[in-house]
PDB file of N, CA and C and ligand atoms in Angstrom:
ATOM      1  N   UNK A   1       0.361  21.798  -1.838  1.00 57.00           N
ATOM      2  CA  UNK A   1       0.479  20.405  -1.437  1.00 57.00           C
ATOM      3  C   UNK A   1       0.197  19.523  -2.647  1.00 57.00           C
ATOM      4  N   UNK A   2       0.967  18.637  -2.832  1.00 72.00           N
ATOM      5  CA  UNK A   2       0.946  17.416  -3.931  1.00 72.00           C
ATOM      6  C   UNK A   2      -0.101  16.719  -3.871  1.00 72.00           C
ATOM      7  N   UNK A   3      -0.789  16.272  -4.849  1.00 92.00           N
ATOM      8  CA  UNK A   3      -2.112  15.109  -4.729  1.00 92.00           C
ATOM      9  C   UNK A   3      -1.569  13.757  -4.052  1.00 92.00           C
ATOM     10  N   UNK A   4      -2.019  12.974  -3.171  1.00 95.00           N
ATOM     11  CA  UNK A   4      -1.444  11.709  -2.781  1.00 95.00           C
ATOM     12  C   UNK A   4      -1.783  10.826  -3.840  1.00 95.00           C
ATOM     13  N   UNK A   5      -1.205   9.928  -3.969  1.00 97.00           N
ATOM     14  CA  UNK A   5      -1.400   8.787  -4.997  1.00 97.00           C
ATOM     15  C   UNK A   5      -1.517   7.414  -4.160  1.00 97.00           C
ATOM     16  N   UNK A   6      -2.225   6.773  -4.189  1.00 97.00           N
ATOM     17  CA  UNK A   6      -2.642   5.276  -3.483  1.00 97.00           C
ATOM     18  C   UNK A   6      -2.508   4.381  -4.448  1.00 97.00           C
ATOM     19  N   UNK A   7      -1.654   3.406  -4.875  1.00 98.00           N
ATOM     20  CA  UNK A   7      -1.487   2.474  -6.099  1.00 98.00           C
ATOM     21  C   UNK A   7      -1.494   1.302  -5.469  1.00 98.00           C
ATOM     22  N   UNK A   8      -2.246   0.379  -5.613  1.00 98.00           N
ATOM     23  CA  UNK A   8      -2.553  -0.897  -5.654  1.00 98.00           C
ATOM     24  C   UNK A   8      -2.141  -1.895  -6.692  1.00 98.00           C
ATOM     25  N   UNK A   9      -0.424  -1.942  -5.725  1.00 98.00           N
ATOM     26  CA  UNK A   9      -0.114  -3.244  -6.805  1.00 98.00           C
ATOM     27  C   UNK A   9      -0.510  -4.452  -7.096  1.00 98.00           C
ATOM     28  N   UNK A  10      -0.774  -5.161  -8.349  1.00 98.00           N
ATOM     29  CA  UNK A  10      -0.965  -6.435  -8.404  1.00 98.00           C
ATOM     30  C   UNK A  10      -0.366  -7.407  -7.404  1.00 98.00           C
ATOM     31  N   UNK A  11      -0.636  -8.621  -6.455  1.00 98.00           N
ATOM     32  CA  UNK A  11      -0.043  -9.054  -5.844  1.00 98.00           C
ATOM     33  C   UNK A  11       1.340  -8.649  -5.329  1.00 98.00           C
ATOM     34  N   UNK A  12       1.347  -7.484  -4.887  1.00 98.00           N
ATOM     35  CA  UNK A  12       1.878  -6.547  -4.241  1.00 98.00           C
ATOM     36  C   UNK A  12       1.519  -5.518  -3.011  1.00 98.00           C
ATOM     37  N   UNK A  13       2.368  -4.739  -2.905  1.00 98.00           N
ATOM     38  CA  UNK A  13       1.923  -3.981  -1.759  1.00 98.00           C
ATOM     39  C   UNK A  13       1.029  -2.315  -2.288  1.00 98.00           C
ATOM     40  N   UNK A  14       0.808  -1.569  -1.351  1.00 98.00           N
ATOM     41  CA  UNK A  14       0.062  -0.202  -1.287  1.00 98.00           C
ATOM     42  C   UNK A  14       1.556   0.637  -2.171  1.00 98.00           C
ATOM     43  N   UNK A  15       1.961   1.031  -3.427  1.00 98.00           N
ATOM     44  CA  UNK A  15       2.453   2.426  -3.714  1.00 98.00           C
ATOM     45  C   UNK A  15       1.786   3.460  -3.217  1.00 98.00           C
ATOM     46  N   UNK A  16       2.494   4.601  -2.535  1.00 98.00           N
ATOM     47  CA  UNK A  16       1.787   5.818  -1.909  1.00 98.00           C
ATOM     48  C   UNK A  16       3.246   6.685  -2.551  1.00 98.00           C
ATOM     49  N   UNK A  17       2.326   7.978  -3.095  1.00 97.00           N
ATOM     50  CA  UNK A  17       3.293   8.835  -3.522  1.00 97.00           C
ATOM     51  C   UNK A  17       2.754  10.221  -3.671  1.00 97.00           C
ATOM     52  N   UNK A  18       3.427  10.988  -3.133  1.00 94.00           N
ATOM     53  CA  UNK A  18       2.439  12.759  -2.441  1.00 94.00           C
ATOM     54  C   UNK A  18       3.488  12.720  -0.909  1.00 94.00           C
ATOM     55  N   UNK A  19       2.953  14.499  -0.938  1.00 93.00           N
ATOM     56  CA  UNK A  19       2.900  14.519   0.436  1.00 93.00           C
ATOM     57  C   UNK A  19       1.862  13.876   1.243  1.00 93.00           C
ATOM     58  N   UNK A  20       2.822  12.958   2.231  1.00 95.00           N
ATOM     59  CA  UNK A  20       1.763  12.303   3.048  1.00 95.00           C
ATOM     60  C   UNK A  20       2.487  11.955   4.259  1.00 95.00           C
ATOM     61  N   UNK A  21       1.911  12.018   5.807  1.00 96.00           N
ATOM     62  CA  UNK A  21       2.768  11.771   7.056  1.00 96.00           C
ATOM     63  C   UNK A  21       2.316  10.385   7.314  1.00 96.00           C
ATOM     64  N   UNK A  22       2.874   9.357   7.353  1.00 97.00           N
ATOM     65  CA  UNK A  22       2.577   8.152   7.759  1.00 97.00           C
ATOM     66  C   UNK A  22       2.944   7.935   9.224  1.00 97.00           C
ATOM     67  N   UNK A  23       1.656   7.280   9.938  1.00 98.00           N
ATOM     68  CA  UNK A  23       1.880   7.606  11.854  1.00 98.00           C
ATOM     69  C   UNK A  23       1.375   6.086  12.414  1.00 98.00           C
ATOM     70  N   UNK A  24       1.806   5.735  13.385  1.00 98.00           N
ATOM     71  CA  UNK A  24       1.876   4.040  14.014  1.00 98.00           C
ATOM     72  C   UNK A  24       0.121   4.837  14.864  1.00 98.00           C
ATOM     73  N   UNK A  25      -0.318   3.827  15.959  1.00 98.00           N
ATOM     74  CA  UNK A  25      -1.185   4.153  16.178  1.00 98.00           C
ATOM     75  C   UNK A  25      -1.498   5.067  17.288  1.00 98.00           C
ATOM     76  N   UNK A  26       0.331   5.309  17.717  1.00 98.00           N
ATOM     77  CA  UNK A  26      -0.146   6.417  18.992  1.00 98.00           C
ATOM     78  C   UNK A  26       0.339   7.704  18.067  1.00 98.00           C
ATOM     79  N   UNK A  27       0.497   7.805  17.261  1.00 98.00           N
ATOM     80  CA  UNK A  27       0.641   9.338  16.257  1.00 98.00           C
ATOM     81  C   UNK A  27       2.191   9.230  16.153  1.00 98.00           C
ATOM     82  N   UNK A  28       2.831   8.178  16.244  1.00 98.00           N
ATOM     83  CA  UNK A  28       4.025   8.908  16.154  1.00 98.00           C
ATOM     84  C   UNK A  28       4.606   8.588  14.327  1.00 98.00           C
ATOM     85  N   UNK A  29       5.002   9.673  14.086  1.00 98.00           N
ATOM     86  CA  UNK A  29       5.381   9.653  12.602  1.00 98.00           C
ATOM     87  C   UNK A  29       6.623   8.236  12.541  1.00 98.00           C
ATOM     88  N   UNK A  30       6.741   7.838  10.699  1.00 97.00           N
ATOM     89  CA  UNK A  30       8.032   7.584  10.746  1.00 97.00           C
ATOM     90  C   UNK A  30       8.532   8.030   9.591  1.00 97.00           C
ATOM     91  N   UNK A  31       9.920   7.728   9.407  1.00 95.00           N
ATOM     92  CA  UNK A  31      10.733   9.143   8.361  1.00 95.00           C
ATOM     93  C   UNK A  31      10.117   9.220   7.383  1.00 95.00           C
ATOM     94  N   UNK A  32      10.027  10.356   6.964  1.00 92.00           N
ATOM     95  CA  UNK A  32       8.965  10.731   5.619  1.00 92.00           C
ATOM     96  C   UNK A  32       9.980  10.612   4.784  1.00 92.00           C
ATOM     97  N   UNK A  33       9.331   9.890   3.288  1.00 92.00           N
ATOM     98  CA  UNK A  33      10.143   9.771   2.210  1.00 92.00           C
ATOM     99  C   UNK A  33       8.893  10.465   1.178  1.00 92.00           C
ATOM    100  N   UNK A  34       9.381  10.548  -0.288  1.00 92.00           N
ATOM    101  CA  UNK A  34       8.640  11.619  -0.870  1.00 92.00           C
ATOM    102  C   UNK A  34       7.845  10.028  -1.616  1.00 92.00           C
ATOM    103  N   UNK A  35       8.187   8.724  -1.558  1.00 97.00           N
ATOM    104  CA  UNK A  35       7.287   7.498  -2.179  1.00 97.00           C
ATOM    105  C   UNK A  35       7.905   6.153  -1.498  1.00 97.00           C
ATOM    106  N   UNK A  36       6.860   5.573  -1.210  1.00 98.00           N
ATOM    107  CA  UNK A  36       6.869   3.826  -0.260  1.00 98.00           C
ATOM    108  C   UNK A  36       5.797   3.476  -0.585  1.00 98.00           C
ATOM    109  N   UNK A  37       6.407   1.939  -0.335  1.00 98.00           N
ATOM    110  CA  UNK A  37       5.195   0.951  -0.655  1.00 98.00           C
ATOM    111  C   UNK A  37       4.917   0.269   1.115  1.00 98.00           C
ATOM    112  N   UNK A  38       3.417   0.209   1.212  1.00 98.00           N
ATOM    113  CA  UNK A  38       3.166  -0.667   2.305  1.00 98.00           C
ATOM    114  C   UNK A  38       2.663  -1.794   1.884  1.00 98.00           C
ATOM    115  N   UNK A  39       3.124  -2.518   2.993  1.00 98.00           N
ATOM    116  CA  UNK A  39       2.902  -4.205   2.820  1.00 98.00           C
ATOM    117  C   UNK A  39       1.338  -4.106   3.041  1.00 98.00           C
ATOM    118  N   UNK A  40       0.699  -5.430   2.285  1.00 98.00           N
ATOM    119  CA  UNK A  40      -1.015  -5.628   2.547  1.00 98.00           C
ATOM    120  C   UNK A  40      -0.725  -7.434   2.546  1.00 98.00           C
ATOM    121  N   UNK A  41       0.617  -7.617   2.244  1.00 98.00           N
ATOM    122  CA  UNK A  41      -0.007  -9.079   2.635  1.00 98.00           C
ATOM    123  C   UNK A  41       0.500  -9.804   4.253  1.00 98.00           C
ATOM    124  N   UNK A  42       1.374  -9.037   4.781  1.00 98.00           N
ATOM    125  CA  UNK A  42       1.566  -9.236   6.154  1.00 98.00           C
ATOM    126  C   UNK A  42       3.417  -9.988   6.434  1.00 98.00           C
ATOM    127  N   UNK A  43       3.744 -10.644   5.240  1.00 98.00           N
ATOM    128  CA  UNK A  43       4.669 -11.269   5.367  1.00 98.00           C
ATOM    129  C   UNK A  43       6.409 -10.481   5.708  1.00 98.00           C
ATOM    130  N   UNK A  44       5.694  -9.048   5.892  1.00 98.00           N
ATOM    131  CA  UNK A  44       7.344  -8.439   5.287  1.00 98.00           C
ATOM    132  C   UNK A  44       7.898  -8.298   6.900  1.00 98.00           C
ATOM    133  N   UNK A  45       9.078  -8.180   6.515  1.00 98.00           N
ATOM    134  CA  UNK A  45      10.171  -8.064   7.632  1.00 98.00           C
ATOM    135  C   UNK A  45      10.408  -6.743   8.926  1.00 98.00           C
ATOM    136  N   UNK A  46       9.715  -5.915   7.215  1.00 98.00           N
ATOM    137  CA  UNK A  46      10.066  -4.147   7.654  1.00 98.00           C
ATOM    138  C   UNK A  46       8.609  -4.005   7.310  1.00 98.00           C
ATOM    139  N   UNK A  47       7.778  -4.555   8.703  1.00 97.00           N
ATOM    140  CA  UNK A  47       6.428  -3.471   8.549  1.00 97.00           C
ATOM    141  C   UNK A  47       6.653  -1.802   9.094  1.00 97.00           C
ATOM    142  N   UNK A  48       5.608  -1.298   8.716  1.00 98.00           N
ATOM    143  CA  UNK A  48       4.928  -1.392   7.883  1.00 98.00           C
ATOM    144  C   UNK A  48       4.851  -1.427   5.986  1.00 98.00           C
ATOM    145  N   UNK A  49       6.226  -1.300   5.798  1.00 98.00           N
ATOM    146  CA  UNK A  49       6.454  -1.199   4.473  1.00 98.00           C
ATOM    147  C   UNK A  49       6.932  -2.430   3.915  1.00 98.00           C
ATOM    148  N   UNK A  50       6.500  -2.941   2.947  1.00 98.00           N
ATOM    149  CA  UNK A  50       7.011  -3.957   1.692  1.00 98.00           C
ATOM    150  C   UNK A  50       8.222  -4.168   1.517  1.00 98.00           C
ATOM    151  N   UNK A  51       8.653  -5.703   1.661  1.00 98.00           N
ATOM    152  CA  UNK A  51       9.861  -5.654   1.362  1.00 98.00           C
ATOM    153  C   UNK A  51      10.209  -7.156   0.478  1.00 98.00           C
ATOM    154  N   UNK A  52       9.093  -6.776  -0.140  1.00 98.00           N
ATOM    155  CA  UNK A  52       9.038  -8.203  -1.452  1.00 98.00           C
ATOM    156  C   UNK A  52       8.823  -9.403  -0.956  1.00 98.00           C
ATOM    157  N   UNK A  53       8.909  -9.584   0.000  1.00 98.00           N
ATOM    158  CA  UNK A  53       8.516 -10.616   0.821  1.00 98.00           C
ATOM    159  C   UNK A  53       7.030 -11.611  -0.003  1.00 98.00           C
ATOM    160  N   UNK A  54       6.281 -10.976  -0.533  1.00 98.00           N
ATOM    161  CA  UNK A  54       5.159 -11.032  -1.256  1.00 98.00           C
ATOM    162  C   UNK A  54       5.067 -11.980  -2.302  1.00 98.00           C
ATOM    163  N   UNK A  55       6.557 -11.900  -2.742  1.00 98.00           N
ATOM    164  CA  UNK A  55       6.862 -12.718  -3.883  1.00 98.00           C
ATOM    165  C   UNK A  55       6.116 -14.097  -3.839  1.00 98.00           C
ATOM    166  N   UNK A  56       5.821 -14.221  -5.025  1.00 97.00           N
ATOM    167  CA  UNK A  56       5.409 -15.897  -5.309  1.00 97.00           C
ATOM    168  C   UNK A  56       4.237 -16.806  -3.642  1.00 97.00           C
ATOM    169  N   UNK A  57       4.300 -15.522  -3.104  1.00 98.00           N
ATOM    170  CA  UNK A  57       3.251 -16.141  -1.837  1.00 98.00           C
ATOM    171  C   UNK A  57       2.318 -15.382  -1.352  1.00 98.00           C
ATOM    172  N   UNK A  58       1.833 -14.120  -2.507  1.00 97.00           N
ATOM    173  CA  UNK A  58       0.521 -13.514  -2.169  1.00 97.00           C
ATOM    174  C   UNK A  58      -0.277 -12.817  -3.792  1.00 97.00           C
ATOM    175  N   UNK A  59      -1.224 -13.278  -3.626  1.00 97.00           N
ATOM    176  CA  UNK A  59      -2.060 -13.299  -4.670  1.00 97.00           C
ATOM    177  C   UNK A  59      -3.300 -12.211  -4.816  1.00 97.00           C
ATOM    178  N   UNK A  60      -3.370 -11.077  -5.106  1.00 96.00           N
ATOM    179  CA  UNK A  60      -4.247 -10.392  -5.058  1.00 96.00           C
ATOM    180  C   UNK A  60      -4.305  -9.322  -6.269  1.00 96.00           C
ATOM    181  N   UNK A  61      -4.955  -9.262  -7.049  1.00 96.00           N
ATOM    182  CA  UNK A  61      -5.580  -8.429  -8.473  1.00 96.00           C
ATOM    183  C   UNK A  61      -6.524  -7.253  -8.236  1.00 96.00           C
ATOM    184  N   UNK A  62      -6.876  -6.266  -7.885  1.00 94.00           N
ATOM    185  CA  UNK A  62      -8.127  -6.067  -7.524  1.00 94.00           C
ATOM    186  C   UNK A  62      -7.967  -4.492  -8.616  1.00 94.00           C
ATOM    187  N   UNK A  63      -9.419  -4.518  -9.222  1.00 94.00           N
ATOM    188  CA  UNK A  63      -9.658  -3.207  -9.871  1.00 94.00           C
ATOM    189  C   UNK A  63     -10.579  -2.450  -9.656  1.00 94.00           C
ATOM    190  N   UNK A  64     -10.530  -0.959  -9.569  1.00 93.00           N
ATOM    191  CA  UNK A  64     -11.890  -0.244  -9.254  1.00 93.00           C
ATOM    192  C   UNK A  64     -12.760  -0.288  -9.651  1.00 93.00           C
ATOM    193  N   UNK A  65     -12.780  -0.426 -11.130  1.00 87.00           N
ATOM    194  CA  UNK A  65     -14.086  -1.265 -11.789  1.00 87.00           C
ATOM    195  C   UNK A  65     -14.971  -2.334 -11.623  1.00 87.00           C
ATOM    196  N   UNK A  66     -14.109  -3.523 -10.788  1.00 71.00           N
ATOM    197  CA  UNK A  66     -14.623  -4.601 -10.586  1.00 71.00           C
ATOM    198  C   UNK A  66     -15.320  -4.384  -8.839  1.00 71.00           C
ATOM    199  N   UNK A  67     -15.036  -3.160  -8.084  1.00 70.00           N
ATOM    200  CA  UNK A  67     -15.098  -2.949  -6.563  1.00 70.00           C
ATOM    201  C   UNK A  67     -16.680  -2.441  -7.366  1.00 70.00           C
ATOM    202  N   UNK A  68     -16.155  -1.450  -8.225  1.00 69.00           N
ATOM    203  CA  UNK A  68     -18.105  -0.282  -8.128  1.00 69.00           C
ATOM    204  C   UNK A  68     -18.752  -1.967  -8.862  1.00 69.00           C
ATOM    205  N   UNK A  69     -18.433  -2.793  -9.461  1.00 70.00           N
ATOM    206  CA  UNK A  69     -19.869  -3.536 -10.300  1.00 70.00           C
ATOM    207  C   UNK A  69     -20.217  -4.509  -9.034  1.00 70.00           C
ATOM    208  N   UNK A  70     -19.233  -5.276  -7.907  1.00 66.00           N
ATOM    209  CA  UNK A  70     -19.894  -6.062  -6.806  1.00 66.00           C
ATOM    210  C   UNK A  70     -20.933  -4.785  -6.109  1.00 66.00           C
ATOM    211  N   UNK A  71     -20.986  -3.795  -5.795  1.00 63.00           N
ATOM    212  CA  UNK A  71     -21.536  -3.102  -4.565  1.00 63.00           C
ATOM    213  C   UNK A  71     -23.322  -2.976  -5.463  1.00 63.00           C
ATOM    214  N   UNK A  72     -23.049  -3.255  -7.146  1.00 58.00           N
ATOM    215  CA  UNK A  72     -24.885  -2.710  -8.001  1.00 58.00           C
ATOM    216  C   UNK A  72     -25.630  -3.879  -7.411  1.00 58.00           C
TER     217      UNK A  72
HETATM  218  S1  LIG B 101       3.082  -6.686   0.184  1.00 79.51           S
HETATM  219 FE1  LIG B 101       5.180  -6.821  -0.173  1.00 79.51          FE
HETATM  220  S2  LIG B 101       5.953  -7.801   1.578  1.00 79.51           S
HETATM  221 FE2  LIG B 101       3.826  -7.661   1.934  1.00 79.51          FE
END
């Protein structure tokens, strides 16, 4: 099995890339692709996945470095 990858785009959506089954909340899968991006800012057309919608109207930077120094 492939390592999953979780990428956090800059004012963008979730990159996910690995084997991974993505499921709504009663388990039901939807078509597996081998890489997708999910939406995190809410605006897209085709939830759960990104569909640029994001553009120029969601703002978010976030780094793991800056997550571990708020929690010291
Ligand atoms: S993050 Fe791209 S449309 Fe929401």
């Amino acid at each position: 099995m492939s390592k999953v990858q979780i990428k956090v785009i800059d004012n963008g959506g979730l990159r996910i890339t690995g084997d991974v089954e993505l499921v709504d909340m009663e388990g039901n899968a939807f078509p597996s692709k081998p890489a997708f991006t999910l939406c995190r800012c809410g605006l897209s057309g085709n939830l759960p996945y990104c569909d640029a919608s994001h553009k120029g109207k969601f703002e978010s930077c976030v780094r793991a470095e800056k997550v571990l120094d708020d929690k010291e």
